[in-house]
Amino acid sequence: YCVRYFSAGDPLLGRFAGNLLAFAGAMLGLVLADDLVLLYVFWELTTVFSYLLIGHGSERKQNRRSALQALTVTTLGGLAMLVGFLMLGRAAGTYRISALVADPPAPSTTVSVAVVLVLLGALSKSAIWPFSVWLPNAMAAPTPVSAYLHAAAMVKAGVYLIARLAPAFAEAPPWRPILLVLGALTMLLGGWRALRLNDLKLVLAYGTVSQLGFLTVLAGAGTRDTALAAAAMILAHALFKAPLFLVTGIVDHAAGTRDLRELSGVGRSLPRVAAVAAVAGASMAGLPPLLG
């Protein structure tokens, strides 16, 4: 997709490709890590590479500002999360995630504070209200970045962490009130905001914010059934939202605009692209037999 999306003469394409590959490696490390401190290292690596990818078109002020905002919000959340990790590891006597989930520390004020700090990191990474503003602004990035980081990978890191720790800490006093209330609020606010916009990429961005709220509710509920639903939805969301972003990039290139008020007849001129968008949209709407 990138081969066709960029022109041969575009500057810094080698650096862009390197950053995208490095981000993929950091994201894989984050998902595979079984140690809290190692997970934090990969967590911040994804933050750094996302900053570089969002700011790829650094000659534009909007890109620089959006990249810095994403870096600031997710890094501050990550630092709070690190303190929470250290407190949890100290209380449990281990930093190994599998051991922590199998034998969680006894409920206490320290554990409750640690859980809140860890959730701060997860919520800021997954753009849950009140941290949701950075994700729509990150749409200044090239479309391949939006499709990969902001639909399929990076923004799911917070949801992944919630799902990973839910078996151990769902019964902790602050866990469910924070996740269920903020997740549901984000789901409603993101959907409502998406209805009022005309930029196709921003509509998808706020749709993503809404779905991340939905995923947070599922992963945060802490039961087996909702955990299975969250796992299926994480996969389904990547499969329908990434193609929708890629379609938006194609439409932007072909028509020269993403404004819904100016787009007309695109389906007739790009029938195969329209077919992909229709299938992805149907999955997003939850129509059978599609995975969504």
Short mmCIF file of C-alpha atoms in Angstrom, two decimals:
data_model
loop_
_atom_site.label_atom_id
_atom_site.label_comp_id
_atom_site.label_asym_id
_atom_site.label_seq_id
_atom_site.Cartn_x
_atom_site.Cartn_y
_atom_site.Cartn_z
CA TYR A 1 0.00 0.00 0.00
CA CYS A 2 2.85 2.39 0.91
CA VAL A 3 4.48 1.82 -2.50
CA ARG A 4 1.41 3.28 -4.23
CA TYR A 5 0.55 5.82 -1.51
CA PHE A 6 3.89 7.68 -1.61
CA SER A 7 5.57 9.17 -4.64
CA ALA A 8 9.12 8.10 -5.53
CA GLY A 9 10.40 11.63 -4.86
CA ASP A 10 8.86 12.02 -1.38
CA PRO A 11 11.53 12.92 1.21
CA LEU A 12 12.64 10.68 4.10
CA LEU A 13 10.85 7.53 2.89
CA GLY A 14 13.72 5.32 4.09
CA ARG A 15 13.42 6.73 7.59
CA PHE A 16 9.64 6.31 7.47
CA ALA A 17 9.96 2.63 6.49
CA GLY A 18 12.51 2.05 9.26
CA ASN A 19 10.30 3.68 11.86
CA LEU A 20 7.26 1.64 10.75
CA LEU A 21 9.24 -1.61 10.96
CA ALA A 22 10.72 -0.63 14.35
CA PHE A 23 7.23 0.18 15.62
CA ALA A 24 6.02 -3.27 14.52
CA GLY A 25 8.88 -4.87 16.47
CA ALA A 26 8.17 -2.78 19.58
CA MET A 27 4.45 -3.64 19.42
CA LEU A 28 5.25 -7.34 19.11
CA GLY A 29 7.59 -7.07 22.11
CA LEU A 30 4.86 -5.33 24.13
CA VAL A 31 2.38 -8.15 23.47
CA LEU A 32 4.87 -10.96 24.15
CA ALA A 33 6.50 -9.48 27.29
CA ASP A 34 5.83 -11.40 30.52
CA ASP A 35 7.57 -8.89 32.77
CA LEU A 36 6.05 -5.59 33.89
CA VAL A 37 9.25 -3.55 33.48
CA LEU A 38 10.03 -5.07 30.06
CA LEU A 39 6.44 -4.38 28.98
CA TYR A 40 6.92 -0.75 30.04
CA VAL A 41 10.11 -0.47 27.95
CA PHE A 42 8.30 -1.69 24.82
CA TRP A 43 5.30 0.50 25.74
CA GLU A 44 7.45 3.62 25.61
CA LEU A 45 9.23 2.47 22.45
CA THR A 46 5.85 2.34 20.69
CA THR A 47 5.23 5.89 21.98
CA VAL A 48 8.54 7.15 20.56
CA PHE A 49 8.07 5.50 17.16
CA SER A 50 4.46 6.71 16.93
CA TYR A 51 5.76 10.25 17.61
CA LEU A 52 8.21 9.91 14.71
CA LEU A 53 5.56 8.41 12.40
CA ILE A 54 2.84 10.98 13.18
CA GLY A 55 5.39 13.75 12.65
CA HIS A 56 6.59 12.30 9.31
CA GLY A 57 5.48 15.39 7.37
CA SER A 58 7.39 17.62 9.79
CA GLU A 59 7.37 20.59 7.39
CA ARG A 60 3.69 21.01 8.34
CA LYS A 61 2.99 22.65 11.69
CA GLN A 62 -0.12 20.48 12.25
CA ASN A 63 1.95 17.28 12.03
CA ARG A 64 4.55 18.55 14.51
CA ARG A 65 1.89 19.71 16.96
CA SER A 66 -0.11 16.45 16.71
CA ALA A 67 3.00 14.31 17.17
CA LEU A 68 4.03 16.29 20.27
CA GLN A 69 0.53 16.05 21.74
CA ALA A 70 0.43 12.26 21.25
CA LEU A 71 3.90 11.94 22.77
CA THR A 72 3.04 14.10 25.80
CA VAL A 73 -0.29 12.43 26.65
CA THR A 74 0.90 8.83 26.24
CA THR A 75 4.26 9.42 27.95
CA LEU A 76 2.73 11.04 31.03
CA GLY A 77 0.24 8.16 31.24
CA GLY A 78 3.11 5.70 30.79
CA LEU A 79 5.11 7.25 33.65
CA ALA A 80 2.11 6.95 35.98
CA MET A 81 1.76 3.33 34.83
CA LEU A 82 5.43 2.62 35.61
CA VAL A 83 4.92 3.76 39.22
CA GLY A 84 1.84 1.50 39.38
CA PHE A 85 3.87 -1.43 38.01
CA LEU A 86 6.59 -0.92 40.63
CA MET A 87 3.99 -0.80 43.42
CA LEU A 88 2.27 -3.96 42.13
CA GLY A 89 5.57 -5.81 41.77
CA ARG A 90 6.58 -4.81 45.29
CA ALA A 91 3.21 -5.88 46.74
CA ALA A 92 3.18 -9.21 44.89
CA GLY A 93 6.88 -10.00 45.28
CA THR A 94 7.23 -10.57 41.51
CA TYR A 95 7.18 -8.55 38.29
CA ARG A 96 6.24 -11.59 36.20
CA ILE A 97 2.79 -10.94 34.71
CA SER A 98 1.78 -14.62 34.52
CA ALA A 99 2.70 -15.12 38.21
CA LEU A 100 0.92 -11.88 39.16
CA VAL A 101 -2.30 -12.97 37.43
CA ALA A 102 -2.12 -16.51 38.85
CA ASP A 103 -1.54 -15.25 42.42
CA PRO A 104 -2.56 -11.57 42.76
CA PRO A 105 -1.55 -9.59 45.87
CA ALA A 106 -4.07 -9.27 48.70
CA PRO A 107 -6.42 -6.26 48.42
CA SER A 108 -5.02 -3.15 50.09
CA THR A 109 -4.80 0.61 49.67
CA THR A 110 -1.41 0.21 47.96
CA VAL A 111 -2.85 -2.23 45.41
CA SER A 112 -5.85 0.05 44.75
CA VAL A 113 -3.58 3.07 44.15
CA ALA A 114 -1.32 0.94 41.91
CA VAL A 115 -4.35 -0.22 39.88
CA VAL A 116 -5.47 3.41 39.35
CA LEU A 117 -1.97 4.39 38.16
CA VAL A 118 -1.77 1.43 35.77
CA LEU A 119 -5.21 2.29 34.39
CA LEU A 120 -4.07 5.89 33.80
CA GLY A 121 -1.43 4.54 31.43
CA ALA A 122 -3.84 2.16 29.71
CA LEU A 123 -6.58 4.78 29.27
CA SER A 124 -4.21 7.42 27.88
CA LYS A 125 -2.76 4.93 25.37
CA SER A 126 -6.19 3.80 24.19
CA ALA A 127 -7.54 7.38 23.91
CA ILE A 128 -10.30 6.93 26.49
CA TRP A 129 -11.98 10.12 27.72
CA PRO A 130 -10.57 12.50 29.03
CA PHE A 131 -7.43 11.48 27.07
CA SER A 132 -9.21 10.97 23.74
CA VAL A 133 -8.26 14.27 22.08
CA TRP A 134 -4.82 13.14 20.89
CA LEU A 135 -6.11 10.35 18.61
CA PRO A 136 -8.23 12.45 16.18
CA ASN A 137 -5.41 15.02 16.00
CA ALA A 138 -2.97 12.22 15.11
CA MET A 139 -4.88 11.85 11.81
CA ALA A 140 -2.43 14.42 10.45
CA ALA A 141 -0.18 11.38 9.92
CA PRO A 142 0.02 9.62 6.52
CA THR A 143 -2.84 7.16 5.95
CA PRO A 144 -0.69 3.97 6.32
CA VAL A 145 0.23 5.20 9.82
CA SER A 146 -3.42 5.87 10.69
CA ALA A 147 -4.42 2.41 9.46
CA TYR A 148 -1.69 0.59 11.37
CA LEU A 149 -1.09 2.58 14.57
CA HIS A 150 -4.51 4.12 15.13
CA ALA A 151 -6.78 1.28 13.99
CA ALA A 152 -4.97 -2.04 14.30
CA ALA A 153 -2.07 -1.76 16.75
CA MET A 154 -0.92 1.01 19.09
CA VAL A 155 -4.27 2.22 20.43
CA LYS A 156 -5.13 -1.39 21.33
CA ALA A 157 -2.17 -1.57 23.74
CA GLY A 158 -4.21 -0.10 26.61
CA VAL A 159 -7.10 -2.49 25.93
CA TYR A 160 -4.60 -5.38 25.76
CA LEU A 161 -3.13 -4.43 29.15
CA ILE A 162 -6.59 -4.16 30.71
CA ALA A 163 -7.52 -7.59 29.31
CA ARG A 164 -4.23 -9.07 30.55
CA LEU A 165 -4.64 -7.80 34.12
CA ALA A 166 -8.44 -8.13 34.45
CA PRO A 167 -8.36 -11.75 35.78
CA ALA A 168 -6.22 -10.55 38.72
CA PHE A 169 -7.60 -7.08 39.49
CA ALA A 170 -11.22 -6.90 38.23
CA GLU A 171 -12.36 -7.27 41.85
CA ALA A 172 -10.16 -4.38 43.06
CA PRO A 173 -12.46 -1.50 44.22
CA PRO A 174 -11.42 1.14 41.62
CA TRP A 175 -11.23 -1.22 38.60
CA ARG A 176 -14.79 -1.62 37.31
CA PRO A 177 -16.14 1.87 38.21
CA ILE A 178 -13.28 3.56 36.31
CA LEU A 179 -13.34 1.32 33.23
CA LEU A 180 -17.07 0.82 32.83
CA VAL A 181 -17.98 4.49 33.35
CA LEU A 182 -15.17 6.02 31.26
CA GLY A 183 -15.43 3.31 28.59
CA ALA A 184 -19.20 3.79 28.17
CA LEU A 185 -18.81 7.59 28.17
CA THR A 186 -16.09 7.40 25.49
CA MET A 187 -18.24 5.05 23.39
CA LEU A 188 -21.16 7.50 23.40
CA LEU A 189 -19.14 10.72 23.00
CA GLY A 190 -16.99 9.29 20.18
CA GLY A 191 -20.03 8.09 18.24
CA TRP A 192 -21.88 11.39 18.74
CA ARG A 193 -18.86 13.43 17.60
CA ALA A 194 -18.37 11.25 14.50
CA LEU A 195 -21.92 12.07 13.36
CA ARG A 196 -21.15 15.79 13.26
CA LEU A 197 -17.98 15.78 11.14
CA ASN A 198 -17.35 16.02 7.39
CA ASP A 199 -13.69 14.93 7.10
CA LEU A 200 -13.81 11.21 6.26
CA LYS A 201 -10.63 10.48 8.21
CA LEU A 202 -11.89 12.31 11.29
CA VAL A 203 -15.19 10.43 11.13
CA LEU A 204 -13.22 7.17 11.23
CA ALA A 205 -10.97 8.53 14.00
CA TYR A 206 -13.90 9.33 16.29
CA GLY A 207 -15.46 5.99 15.30
CA THR A 208 -12.23 4.38 16.53
CA VAL A 209 -12.43 6.34 19.80
CA SER A 210 -16.00 5.06 20.24
CA GLN A 211 -14.98 1.44 19.57
CA LEU A 212 -12.04 1.74 21.97
CA GLY A 213 -14.54 2.76 24.65
CA PHE A 214 -16.60 -0.32 23.77
CA LEU A 215 -13.49 -2.55 23.97
CA THR A 216 -12.55 -1.03 27.32
CA VAL A 217 -15.98 -1.91 28.73
CA LEU A 218 -15.69 -5.49 27.43
CA ALA A 219 -12.11 -6.05 28.64
CA GLY A 220 -12.68 -4.24 31.94
CA ALA A 221 -15.81 -6.17 32.94
CA GLY A 222 -13.52 -8.99 34.07
CA THR A 223 -15.67 -12.05 33.25
CA ARG A 224 -14.75 -14.93 30.96
CA ASP A 225 -17.51 -14.23 28.43
CA THR A 226 -16.70 -10.54 28.07
CA ALA A 227 -12.97 -11.39 27.81
CA LEU A 228 -13.71 -13.69 24.86
CA ALA A 229 -15.91 -10.99 23.32
CA ALA A 230 -13.11 -8.42 23.77
CA ALA A 231 -10.55 -10.73 22.12
CA ALA A 232 -12.84 -11.32 19.13
CA MET A 233 -13.63 -7.60 18.86
CA ILE A 234 -9.94 -6.59 18.98
CA LEU A 235 -9.36 -8.78 15.91
CA ALA A 236 -12.58 -7.72 14.18
CA HIS A 237 -11.88 -4.02 14.74
CA ALA A 238 -8.45 -4.33 13.13
CA LEU A 239 -9.95 -6.20 10.18
CA PHE A 240 -12.66 -3.64 9.43
CA LYS A 241 -11.18 -0.32 10.59
CA ALA A 242 -7.74 -0.60 8.94
CA PRO A 243 -9.28 -1.21 5.47
CA LEU A 244 -11.62 1.78 6.00
CA PHE A 245 -8.61 4.02 6.68
CA LEU A 246 -6.79 2.59 3.63
CA VAL A 247 -9.88 3.22 1.49
CA THR A 248 -9.95 6.82 2.76
CA GLY A 249 -6.35 7.25 1.62
CA ILE A 250 -7.23 5.95 -1.85
CA VAL A 251 -10.25 8.28 -2.07
CA ASP A 252 -8.11 11.22 -0.90
CA HIS A 253 -5.54 10.51 -3.63
CA ALA A 254 -8.14 9.91 -6.35
CA ALA A 255 -10.53 12.77 -5.57
CA GLY A 256 -8.10 15.23 -3.94
CA THR A 257 -10.37 15.72 -0.92
CA ARG A 258 -11.75 13.86 2.12
CA ASP A 259 -14.68 16.26 2.63
CA LEU A 260 -17.93 14.27 2.53
CA ARG A 261 -19.80 17.35 1.27
CA GLU A 262 -17.64 17.42 -1.87
CA LEU A 263 -17.44 13.67 -2.59
CA SER A 264 -19.97 12.25 -5.02
CA GLY A 265 -19.89 9.36 -7.48
CA VAL A 266 -16.68 7.90 -6.02
CA GLY A 267 -18.25 4.42 -5.89
CA ARG A 268 -18.92 4.45 -9.62
CA SER A 269 -15.35 5.48 -10.46
CA LEU A 270 -13.73 3.14 -7.89
CA PRO A 271 -16.06 0.10 -7.71
CA ARG A 272 -13.57 -2.33 -6.15
CA VAL A 273 -12.61 0.18 -3.47
CA ALA A 274 -16.31 0.79 -2.81
CA ALA A 275 -16.86 -2.97 -2.41
CA VAL A 276 -14.07 -3.22 0.18
CA ALA A 277 -15.51 -0.22 2.04
CA ALA A 278 -19.01 -1.74 2.01
CA VAL A 279 -17.81 -5.08 3.43
CA ALA A 280 -15.70 -3.35 6.12
CA GLY A 281 -18.58 -1.01 6.97
CA ALA A 282 -20.99 -3.95 7.26
CA SER A 283 -18.57 -5.68 9.65
CA MET A 284 -18.29 -2.47 11.69
CA ALA A 285 -22.09 -2.38 11.88
CA GLY A 286 -22.09 -5.96 13.19
CA LEU A 287 -23.97 -7.52 10.28
CA PRO A 288 -23.78 -11.35 10.02
CA PRO A 289 -21.91 -13.39 8.85
CA LEU A 290 -19.01 -10.92 9.21
CA LEU A 291 -16.75 -11.07 12.28
CA GLY A 292 -17.78 -7.65 13.59
#
